């Protein structure tokens, strides 16, 4: 009986991809236990309990971590580029120097997390909680922070150029040396905030925001006549 030729390896991999079967190498990577330098690139890791785990230098690019509990975890220097972080809990986590560029994290929780010198460029953190988080020296360029809570957050020296802070709450936040050039401040809560050392602010931005008599502005800028905002805002 004549044997048919074996299908080429490329065809096998293509059929496996269509069927949703991962290649052996990818499976091995995704099956790694959490730990320092773990490589979960592109892996589905939803709803896990990883609170307090040491995951410094972890490779989590394009990973899906939605609803995963990472409270108090050490993710120093981790890479989460284009990761999906919907409702992920990073409360009290250490993310010093981590890269979260282009990540999508609607309603994620970073309360009290250390994000100093982290990169959050162009990430989407709609309605996320960053109260009392440390974002000193962080790169928050073009980041979507619509309706995010940043009360009491440290943003000293952070770069928020082109960040969308519409209806975000920055009350009690530290903004010493923070760059706010071209950031969108529509109805951003700035009541009582010290902006005297913020960089790049313009009158048009302040007119769209919500400050009050206690808000301190950089030299040369006056408080808009429409402050404070109506209570309904």
PDB file of N, CA, C and O in Angstrom, residues 27 37 57 63 81 150 163:
ATOM      1  N   UNK A  27       3.320  26.376  25.510  1.00  0.00           N
ATOM      2  CA  UNK A  27       2.709  25.703  26.638  1.00  0.00           C
ATOM      3  C   UNK A  27       3.655  25.622  27.818  1.00  0.00           C
ATOM      4  O   UNK A  27       3.294  25.864  28.959  1.00  0.00           O
ATOM      5  N   UNK A  37      11.576  36.436  37.041  1.00  0.00           N
ATOM      6  CA  UNK A  37      11.898  36.242  35.633  1.00  0.00           C
ATOM      7  C   UNK A  37      10.966  35.309  34.884  1.00  0.00           C
ATOM      8  O   UNK A  37      11.263  34.932  33.751  1.00  0.00           O
ATOM      9  N   UNK A  57      11.279  41.201  37.371  1.00  0.00           N
ATOM     10  CA  UNK A  57      11.755  40.933  36.020  1.00  0.00           C
ATOM     11  C   UNK A  57      10.867  40.015  35.207  1.00  0.00           C
ATOM     12  O   UNK A  57      11.290  39.505  34.164  1.00  0.00           O
ATOM     13  N   UNK A  63       0.190  39.431  28.013  1.00  0.00           N
ATOM     14  CA  UNK A  63      -0.505  38.456  28.858  1.00  0.00           C
ATOM     15  C   UNK A  63      -1.862  39.008  29.289  1.00  0.00           C
ATOM     16  O   UNK A  63      -2.044  40.222  29.392  1.00  0.00           O
ATOM     17  N   UNK A  81       4.009  45.065  28.690  1.00  0.00           N
ATOM     18  CA  UNK A  81       3.647  45.806  27.485  1.00  0.00           C
ATOM     19  C   UNK A  81       2.445  45.138  26.809  1.00  0.00           C
ATOM     20  O   UNK A  81       2.425  43.923  26.584  1.00  0.00           O
ATOM     21  N   UNK A 150      -6.795  59.378  41.706  1.00  0.00           N
ATOM     22  CA  UNK A 150      -5.388  59.596  42.019  1.00  0.00           C
ATOM     23  C   UNK A 150      -5.240  60.401  43.303  1.00  0.00           C
ATOM     24  O   UNK A 150      -4.236  61.073  43.523  1.00  0.00           O
ATOM     25  N   UNK A 163      -1.477  63.226  28.568  1.00  0.00           N
ATOM     26  CA  UNK A 163      -2.322  62.283  29.315  1.00  0.00           C
ATOM     27  C   UNK A 163      -3.755  62.788  29.349  1.00  0.00           C
ATOM     28  O   UNK A 163      -4.006  63.988  29.418  1.00  0.00           O
TER      29      UNK A 163
END
